[in-house]
Amino acid sequence: MTDPEMFDRLFEQCPLIAILRGITPGECEAVGEALVEGGIRIIEVPLNSPQPLESIRRLAAHFGDRVMVGAGTVLQVEQVADIQRAGGRLIVSPSVKQEVVAAAAAAGLVSCPGYFTPSEAFNAIDAGAHALKLFPAEAASPKVLKAQRAVLPKDIKLIIVGGVAPDAMDPWLAAGANGFGLGSGVYTPGQSPEESLAKARAYTSALIRR
């Protein structure tokens, strides 16, 4: 199974990506287990976290194919190879840097860059993006997404990132979103596994109730 196929399979199970900004290697496995118990299957460790590659390595080794682990805030082409060596399979960026997208796609990894305008979205798709994250979602709206969804390829996954609470997902999904990236909604630095589990369940339960 390729990494894009694995992403699609796990995203189908739960269309949520947990963004563990600020996680440390010593706590990543316990927090990761809590999130997985809560239903989440895709975990992103931003590169501006403490020792991010070590956290990615530990999470990837711990979960294997049960969970897709990747990196966020990927800004440089050379970081892609470092992430892959650590076991990361997902490359997430806050912006569309076409050479980073192309490097991830060429390596067989899943590329999910952040975009805000249709021009950025099409540039990312042309470079090989597998999915797109609308970021920051706080500055957009479901109406904006609906207009973009009308012109973007139907098979490209649109992931909403930024300030979406469990009870605010429905309007985005109705507008054409496929899923959500969750930062402080599921994890803040130093948070306990128990709190991580409760937060994850709040989101997955809201999806189930739809």
PDB file of C-alpha atoms in Angstrom:
ATOM      1  CA  MET A   1       0.000   0.000   0.000  1.00  0.00           C
ATOM      2  CA  THR A   2       1.377   3.414  -0.956  1.00  0.00           C
ATOM      3  CA  ASP A   3       1.411   6.292   1.497  1.00  0.00           C
ATOM      4  CA  PRO A   4      -1.375   8.144  -0.392  1.00  0.00           C
ATOM      5  CA  GLU A   5      -3.488   4.965  -0.307  1.00  0.00           C
ATOM      6  CA  MET A   6      -2.814   4.599   3.417  1.00  0.00           C
ATOM      7  CA  PHE A   7      -3.779   8.232   3.992  1.00  0.00           C
ATOM      8  CA  ASP A   8      -7.048   7.754   2.107  1.00  0.00           C
ATOM      9  CA  ARG A   9      -7.860   4.594   4.079  1.00  0.00           C
ATOM     10  CA  LEU A  10      -7.201   6.153   7.475  1.00  0.00           C
ATOM     11  CA  PHE A  11      -8.852   9.454   6.540  1.00  0.00           C
ATOM     12  CA  GLU A  12     -11.940   7.471   5.530  1.00  0.00           C
ATOM     13  CA  GLN A  13     -11.980   5.927   9.009  1.00  0.00           C
ATOM     14  CA  CYS A  14     -11.651   9.331  10.701  1.00  0.00           C
ATOM     15  CA  PRO A  15     -11.296  12.601   8.742  1.00  0.00           C
ATOM     16  CA  LEU A  16      -9.388  14.357  11.509  1.00  0.00           C
ATOM     17  CA  ILE A  17      -5.677  15.174  11.745  1.00  0.00           C
ATOM     18  CA  ALA A  18      -4.291  15.820  15.226  1.00  0.00           C
ATOM     19  CA  ILE A  19      -1.676  18.592  15.184  1.00  0.00           C
ATOM     20  CA  LEU A  20       0.620  18.135  18.187  1.00  0.00           C
ATOM     21  CA  ARG A  21       2.405  21.465  18.207  1.00  0.00           C
ATOM     22  CA  GLY A  22       4.784  21.607  21.166  1.00  0.00           C
ATOM     23  CA  ILE A  23       4.764  17.864  21.917  1.00  0.00           C
ATOM     24  CA  THR A  24       7.982  16.404  23.319  1.00  0.00           C
ATOM     25  CA  PRO A  25       9.449  12.966  22.586  1.00  0.00           C
ATOM     26  CA  GLY A  26       8.938  11.853  26.162  1.00  0.00           C
ATOM     27  CA  GLU A  27       5.182  12.355  26.065  1.00  0.00           C
ATOM     28  CA  CYS A  28       4.355  11.709  22.412  1.00  0.00           C
ATOM     29  CA  GLU A  29       3.555   8.001  22.674  1.00  0.00           C
ATOM     30  CA  ALA A  30       1.173   8.346  25.620  1.00  0.00           C
ATOM     31  CA  VAL A  31      -0.617  11.295  24.038  1.00  0.00           C
ATOM     32  CA  GLY A  32      -0.671   9.489  20.695  1.00  0.00           C
ATOM     33  CA  GLU A  33      -2.256   6.414  22.264  1.00  0.00           C
ATOM     34  CA  ALA A  34      -4.924   8.576  23.870  1.00  0.00           C
ATOM     35  CA  LEU A  35      -5.766  10.243  20.569  1.00  0.00           C
ATOM     36  CA  VAL A  36      -5.954   6.903  18.789  1.00  0.00           C
ATOM     37  CA  GLU A  37      -8.207   5.554  21.538  1.00  0.00           C
ATOM     38  CA  GLY A  38     -10.378   8.594  20.858  1.00  0.00           C
ATOM     39  CA  GLY A  39     -10.677   7.602  17.206  1.00  0.00           C
ATOM     40  CA  ILE A  40      -7.995   9.687  15.468  1.00  0.00           C
ATOM     41  CA  ARG A  41      -5.785   7.908  12.934  1.00  0.00           C
ATOM     42  CA  ILE A  42      -3.537  10.656  11.518  1.00  0.00           C
ATOM     43  CA  ILE A  43      -1.025  12.609  13.635  1.00  0.00           C
ATOM     44  CA  GLU A  44       1.099  15.589  12.644  1.00  0.00           C
ATOM     45  CA  VAL A  45       4.096  16.859  14.619  1.00  0.00           C
ATOM     46  CA  PRO A  46       5.001  20.429  13.564  1.00  0.00           C
ATOM     47  CA  LEU A  47       8.707  20.962  13.016  1.00  0.00           C
ATOM     48  CA  ASN A  48       8.719  23.929  15.397  1.00  0.00           C
ATOM     49  CA  SER A  49       8.075  21.512  18.278  1.00  0.00           C
ATOM     50  CA  PRO A  50      10.900  20.321  20.563  1.00  0.00           C
ATOM     51  CA  GLN A  51      12.900  17.544  18.824  1.00  0.00           C
ATOM     52  CA  PRO A  52      10.161  16.939  16.245  1.00  0.00           C
ATOM     53  CA  LEU A  53      11.993  14.270  14.258  1.00  0.00           C
ATOM     54  CA  GLU A  54      12.502  12.194  17.386  1.00  0.00           C
ATOM     55  CA  SER A  55       8.790  12.438  18.212  1.00  0.00           C
ATOM     56  CA  ILE A  56       7.945  11.422  14.652  1.00  0.00           C
ATOM     57  CA  ARG A  57      10.380   8.502  14.872  1.00  0.00           C
ATOM     58  CA  ARG A  58       8.888   7.282  18.142  1.00  0.00           C
ATOM     59  CA  LEU A  59       5.290   7.639  16.983  1.00  0.00           C
ATOM     60  CA  ALA A  60       5.946   5.919  13.645  1.00  0.00           C
ATOM     61  CA  ALA A  61       7.752   3.021  15.336  1.00  0.00           C
ATOM     62  CA  HIS A  62       5.081   2.721  18.017  1.00  0.00           C
ATOM     63  CA  PHE A  63       2.030   2.678  15.736  1.00  0.00           C
ATOM     64  CA  GLY A  64       3.329   1.202  12.482  1.00  0.00           C
ATOM     65  CA  ASP A  65       0.593   1.071   9.848  1.00  0.00           C
ATOM     66  CA  ARG A  66      -2.212   1.659  12.370  1.00  0.00           C
ATOM     67  CA  VAL A  67      -1.611   5.404  12.271  1.00  0.00           C
ATOM     68  CA  MET A  68      -0.140   7.777   9.703  1.00  0.00           C
ATOM     69  CA  VAL A  69       2.457  10.039  11.279  1.00  0.00           C
ATOM     70  CA  GLY A  70       3.852  13.102   9.575  1.00  0.00           C
ATOM     71  CA  ALA A  71       5.303  16.556  10.020  1.00  0.00           C
ATOM     72  CA  GLY A  72       3.837  20.029   9.913  1.00  0.00           C
ATOM     73  CA  THR A  73       5.352  23.447   9.251  1.00  0.00           C
ATOM     74  CA  VAL A  74       7.569  21.906   6.565  1.00  0.00           C
ATOM     75  CA  LEU A  75       9.195  24.820   4.751  1.00  0.00           C
ATOM     76  CA  GLN A  76      12.366  23.455   3.130  1.00  0.00           C
ATOM     77  CA  VAL A  77      12.935  20.741   0.518  1.00  0.00           C
ATOM     78  CA  GLU A  78      15.745  19.138   2.532  1.00  0.00           C
ATOM     79  CA  GLN A  79      13.374  18.607   5.464  1.00  0.00           C
ATOM     80  CA  VAL A  80      11.306  16.168   3.416  1.00  0.00           C
ATOM     81  CA  ALA A  81      14.062  13.530   3.343  1.00  0.00           C
ATOM     82  CA  ASP A  82      14.741  13.977   7.066  1.00  0.00           C
ATOM     83  CA  ILE A  83      11.067  13.422   7.848  1.00  0.00           C
ATOM     84  CA  GLN A  84      10.870  10.332   5.659  1.00  0.00           C
ATOM     85  CA  ARG A  85      13.959   8.836   7.319  1.00  0.00           C
ATOM     86  CA  ALA A  86      12.284   9.347  10.694  1.00  0.00           C
ATOM     87  CA  GLY A  87       9.241   7.400   9.499  1.00  0.00           C
ATOM     88  CA  GLY A  88       7.026  10.332   8.568  1.00  0.00           C
ATOM     89  CA  ARG A  89       4.629   9.795   5.691  1.00  0.00           C
ATOM     90  CA  LEU A  90       2.731  13.086   5.635  1.00  0.00           C
ATOM     91  CA  ILE A  91       4.199  16.483   4.724  1.00  0.00           C
ATOM     92  CA  VAL A  92       2.105  19.461   5.829  1.00  0.00           C
ATOM     93  CA  SER A  93       3.065  23.071   5.140  1.00  0.00           C
ATOM     94  CA  PRO A  94       1.450  26.375   6.101  1.00  0.00           C
ATOM     95  CA  SER A  95       1.847  27.673   2.541  1.00  0.00           C
ATOM     96  CA  VAL A  96       2.222  26.547  -1.050  1.00  0.00           C
ATOM     97  CA  LYS A  97       5.910  26.131  -1.743  1.00  0.00           C
ATOM     98  CA  GLN A  98       5.816  24.147  -4.948  1.00  0.00           C
ATOM     99  CA  GLU A  99       9.306  22.665  -4.607  1.00  0.00           C
ATOM    100  CA  VAL A 100       8.396  21.220  -1.188  1.00  0.00           C
ATOM    101  CA  VAL A 101       5.149  19.788  -2.544  1.00  0.00           C
ATOM    102  CA  ALA A 102       6.967  18.283  -5.525  1.00  0.00           C
ATOM    103  CA  ALA A 103       9.708  16.794  -3.315  1.00  0.00           C
ATOM    104  CA  ALA A 104       7.134  15.111  -1.095  1.00  0.00           C
ATOM    105  CA  ALA A 105       5.216  13.736  -4.066  1.00  0.00           C
ATOM    106  CA  ALA A 106       8.425  12.504  -5.725  1.00  0.00           C
ATOM    107  CA  ALA A 107       9.338  10.664  -2.509  1.00  0.00           C
ATOM    108  CA  GLY A 108       5.948   8.926  -2.489  1.00  0.00           C
ATOM    109  CA  LEU A 109       4.781  10.817   0.581  1.00  0.00           C
ATOM    110  CA  VAL A 110       1.469  12.579   1.120  1.00  0.00           C
ATOM    111  CA  SER A 111       1.689  16.325   0.539  1.00  0.00           C
ATOM    112  CA  CYS A 112      -0.887  18.587   2.171  1.00  0.00           C
ATOM    113  CA  PRO A 113       0.070  22.263   1.828  1.00  0.00           C
ATOM    114  CA  GLY A 114      -1.882  25.153   3.236  1.00  0.00           C
ATOM    115  CA  TYR A 115      -3.708  27.428   0.805  1.00  0.00           C
ATOM    116  CA  PHE A 116      -6.131  30.332   0.991  1.00  0.00           C
ATOM    117  CA  THR A 117      -6.958  31.313  -2.589  1.00  0.00           C
ATOM    118  CA  PRO A 118      -7.919  29.303  -5.689  1.00  0.00           C
ATOM    119  CA  SER A 119      -4.643  30.307  -7.345  1.00  0.00           C
ATOM    120  CA  GLU A 120      -2.660  28.830  -4.458  1.00  0.00           C
ATOM    121  CA  ALA A 121      -4.806  25.703  -4.537  1.00  0.00           C
ATOM    122  CA  PHE A 122      -4.226  25.075  -8.235  1.00  0.00           C
ATOM    123  CA  ASN A 123      -0.503  25.764  -7.899  1.00  0.00           C
ATOM    124  CA  ALA A 124      -0.335  23.146  -5.154  1.00  0.00           C
ATOM    125  CA  ILE A 125      -2.295  20.620  -7.193  1.00  0.00           C
ATOM    126  CA  ASP A 126      -0.039  21.200 -10.205  1.00  0.00           C
ATOM    127  CA  ALA A 127       3.005  20.486  -8.008  1.00  0.00           C
ATOM    128  CA  GLY A 128       1.563  17.158  -6.833  1.00  0.00           C
ATOM    129  CA  ALA A 129      -0.444  17.859  -3.667  1.00  0.00           C
ATOM    130  CA  HIS A 130      -2.613  14.969  -2.501  1.00  0.00           C
ATOM    131  CA  ALA A 131      -4.776  17.127  -0.221  1.00  0.00           C
ATOM    132  CA  LEU A 132      -5.115  20.809   0.649  1.00  0.00           C
ATOM    133  CA  LYS A 133      -5.642  22.558   3.951  1.00  0.00           C
ATOM    134  CA  LEU A 134      -7.613  25.783   4.030  1.00  0.00           C
ATOM    135  CA  PHE A 135      -5.582  27.892   6.446  1.00  0.00           C
ATOM    136  CA  PRO A 136      -6.240  29.919   8.474  1.00  0.00           C
ATOM    137  CA  ALA A 137      -9.884  28.911   8.479  1.00  0.00           C
ATOM    138  CA  GLU A 138     -10.693  31.649  10.997  1.00  0.00           C
ATOM    139  CA  ALA A 139     -10.217  34.167   8.180  1.00  0.00           C
ATOM    140  CA  ALA A 140     -12.492  32.305   5.761  1.00  0.00           C
ATOM    141  CA  SER A 141     -16.010  30.892   5.958  1.00  0.00           C
ATOM    142  CA  PRO A 142     -18.050  27.952   4.682  1.00  0.00           C
ATOM    143  CA  LYS A 143     -19.362  30.231   1.928  1.00  0.00           C
ATOM    144  CA  VAL A 144     -15.806  30.841   0.723  1.00  0.00           C
ATOM    145  CA  LEU A 145     -15.098  27.123   0.782  1.00  0.00           C
ATOM    146  CA  LYS A 146     -18.285  26.349  -1.153  1.00  0.00           C
ATOM    147  CA  ALA A 147     -17.241  28.736  -3.921  1.00  0.00           C
ATOM    148  CA  GLN A 148     -13.774  27.183  -4.073  1.00  0.00           C
ATOM    149  CA  ARG A 149     -15.153  23.647  -4.001  1.00  0.00           C
ATOM    150  CA  ALA A 150     -17.168  24.418  -7.135  1.00  0.00           C
ATOM    151  CA  VAL A 151     -13.996  24.912  -9.198  1.00  0.00           C
ATOM    152  CA  LEU A 152     -11.450  22.619  -7.520  1.00  0.00           C
ATOM    153  CA  PRO A 153     -11.113  18.965  -8.589  1.00  0.00           C
ATOM    154  CA  LYS A 154     -13.686  16.787  -6.852  1.00  0.00           C
ATOM    155  CA  ASP A 155     -11.090  14.207  -5.855  1.00  0.00           C
ATOM    156  CA  ILE A 156      -8.832  16.631  -3.966  1.00  0.00           C
ATOM    157  CA  LYS A 157      -9.431  16.500  -0.230  1.00  0.00           C
ATOM    158  CA  LEU A 158     -10.040  19.863   1.439  1.00  0.00           C
ATOM    159  CA  ILE A 159      -9.075  19.969   5.102  1.00  0.00           C
ATOM    160  CA  ILE A 160     -10.136  22.871   7.317  1.00  0.00           C
ATOM    161  CA  VAL A 161      -7.494  24.052   9.788  1.00  0.00           C
ATOM    162  CA  GLY A 162      -7.860  26.787  12.365  1.00  0.00           C
ATOM    163  CA  GLY A 163     -10.213  27.288  15.281  1.00  0.00           C
ATOM    164  CA  VAL A 164     -12.976  24.802  14.436  1.00  0.00           C
ATOM    165  CA  ALA A 165     -14.818  23.537  17.526  1.00  0.00           C
ATOM    166  CA  PRO A 166     -16.657  20.180  17.597  1.00  0.00           C
ATOM    167  CA  ASP A 167     -20.044  21.880  17.267  1.00  0.00           C
ATOM    168  CA  ALA A 168     -18.895  24.017  14.310  1.00  0.00           C
ATOM    169  CA  MET A 169     -17.939  21.284  11.842  1.00  0.00           C
ATOM    170  CA  ASP A 170     -21.299  20.793  10.134  1.00  0.00           C
ATOM    171  CA  PRO A 171     -21.378  24.057   8.099  1.00  0.00           C
ATOM    172  CA  TRP A 172     -17.904  23.313   6.725  1.00  0.00           C
ATOM    173  CA  LEU A 173     -18.827  19.745   5.800  1.00  0.00           C
ATOM    174  CA  ALA A 174     -22.023  20.956   4.113  1.00  0.00           C
ATOM    175  CA  ALA A 175     -19.922  23.419   2.088  1.00  0.00           C
ATOM    176  CA  GLY A 176     -17.661  20.672   0.757  1.00  0.00           C
ATOM    177  CA  ALA A 177     -14.963  20.116   3.382  1.00  0.00           C
ATOM    178  CA  ASN A 178     -13.658  16.585   3.692  1.00  0.00           C
ATOM    179  CA  GLY A 179     -12.125  16.852   7.157  1.00  0.00           C
ATOM    180  CA  PHE A 180     -10.305  18.942   9.729  1.00  0.00           C
ATOM    181  CA  GLY A 181      -6.849  19.567  11.143  1.00  0.00           C
ATOM    182  CA  LEU A 182      -7.084  20.058  14.889  1.00  0.00           C
ATOM    183  CA  GLY A 183      -4.451  21.961  16.844  1.00  0.00           C
ATOM    184  CA  SER A 184      -5.276  23.330  20.291  1.00  0.00           C
ATOM    185  CA  GLY A 185      -8.703  21.747  19.950  1.00  0.00           C
ATOM    186  CA  VAL A 186      -7.109  18.392  20.768  1.00  0.00           C
ATOM    187  CA  TYR A 187      -3.674  19.233  22.185  1.00  0.00           C
ATOM    188  CA  THR A 188      -1.843  22.000  23.988  1.00  0.00           C
ATOM    189  CA  PRO A 189       1.722  21.623  25.332  1.00  0.00           C
ATOM    190  CA  GLY A 190       1.889  19.713  28.595  1.00  0.00           C
ATOM    191  CA  GLN A 191      -1.635  18.360  28.276  1.00  0.00           C
ATOM    192  CA  SER A 192      -2.293  14.977  29.871  1.00  0.00           C
ATOM    193  CA  PRO A 193      -3.224  11.871  27.878  1.00  0.00           C
ATOM    194  CA  GLU A 194      -6.566  11.835  29.676  1.00  0.00           C
ATOM    195  CA  GLU A 195      -7.400  15.343  28.506  1.00  0.00           C
ATOM    196  CA  SER A 196      -6.209  14.462  25.011  1.00  0.00           C
ATOM    197  CA  LEU A 197      -8.581  11.494  24.968  1.00  0.00           C
ATOM    198  CA  ALA A 198     -11.529  13.607  26.098  1.00  0.00           C
ATOM    199  CA  LYS A 199     -10.857  16.252  23.462  1.00  0.00           C
ATOM    200  CA  ALA A 200     -10.464  13.679  20.684  1.00  0.00           C
ATOM    201  CA  ARG A 201     -13.732  12.014  21.666  1.00  0.00           C
ATOM    202  CA  ALA A 202     -15.544  15.345  21.567  1.00  0.00           C
ATOM    203  CA  TYR A 203     -14.672  15.688  17.877  1.00  0.00           C
ATOM    204  CA  THR A 204     -15.179  12.082  16.829  1.00  0.00           C
ATOM    205  CA  SER A 205     -18.505  11.944  18.684  1.00  0.00           C
ATOM    206  CA  ALA A 206     -19.681  15.080  16.892  1.00  0.00           C
ATOM    207  CA  LEU A 207     -18.884  13.417  13.553  1.00  0.00           C
ATOM    208  CA  ILE A 208     -20.742  10.249  14.501  1.00  0.00           C
ATOM    209  CA  ARG A 209     -23.835  12.241  15.518  1.00  0.00           C
ATOM    210  CA  ARG A 210     -24.132  13.843  12.076  1.00  0.00           C
TER     211      ARG A 210
END
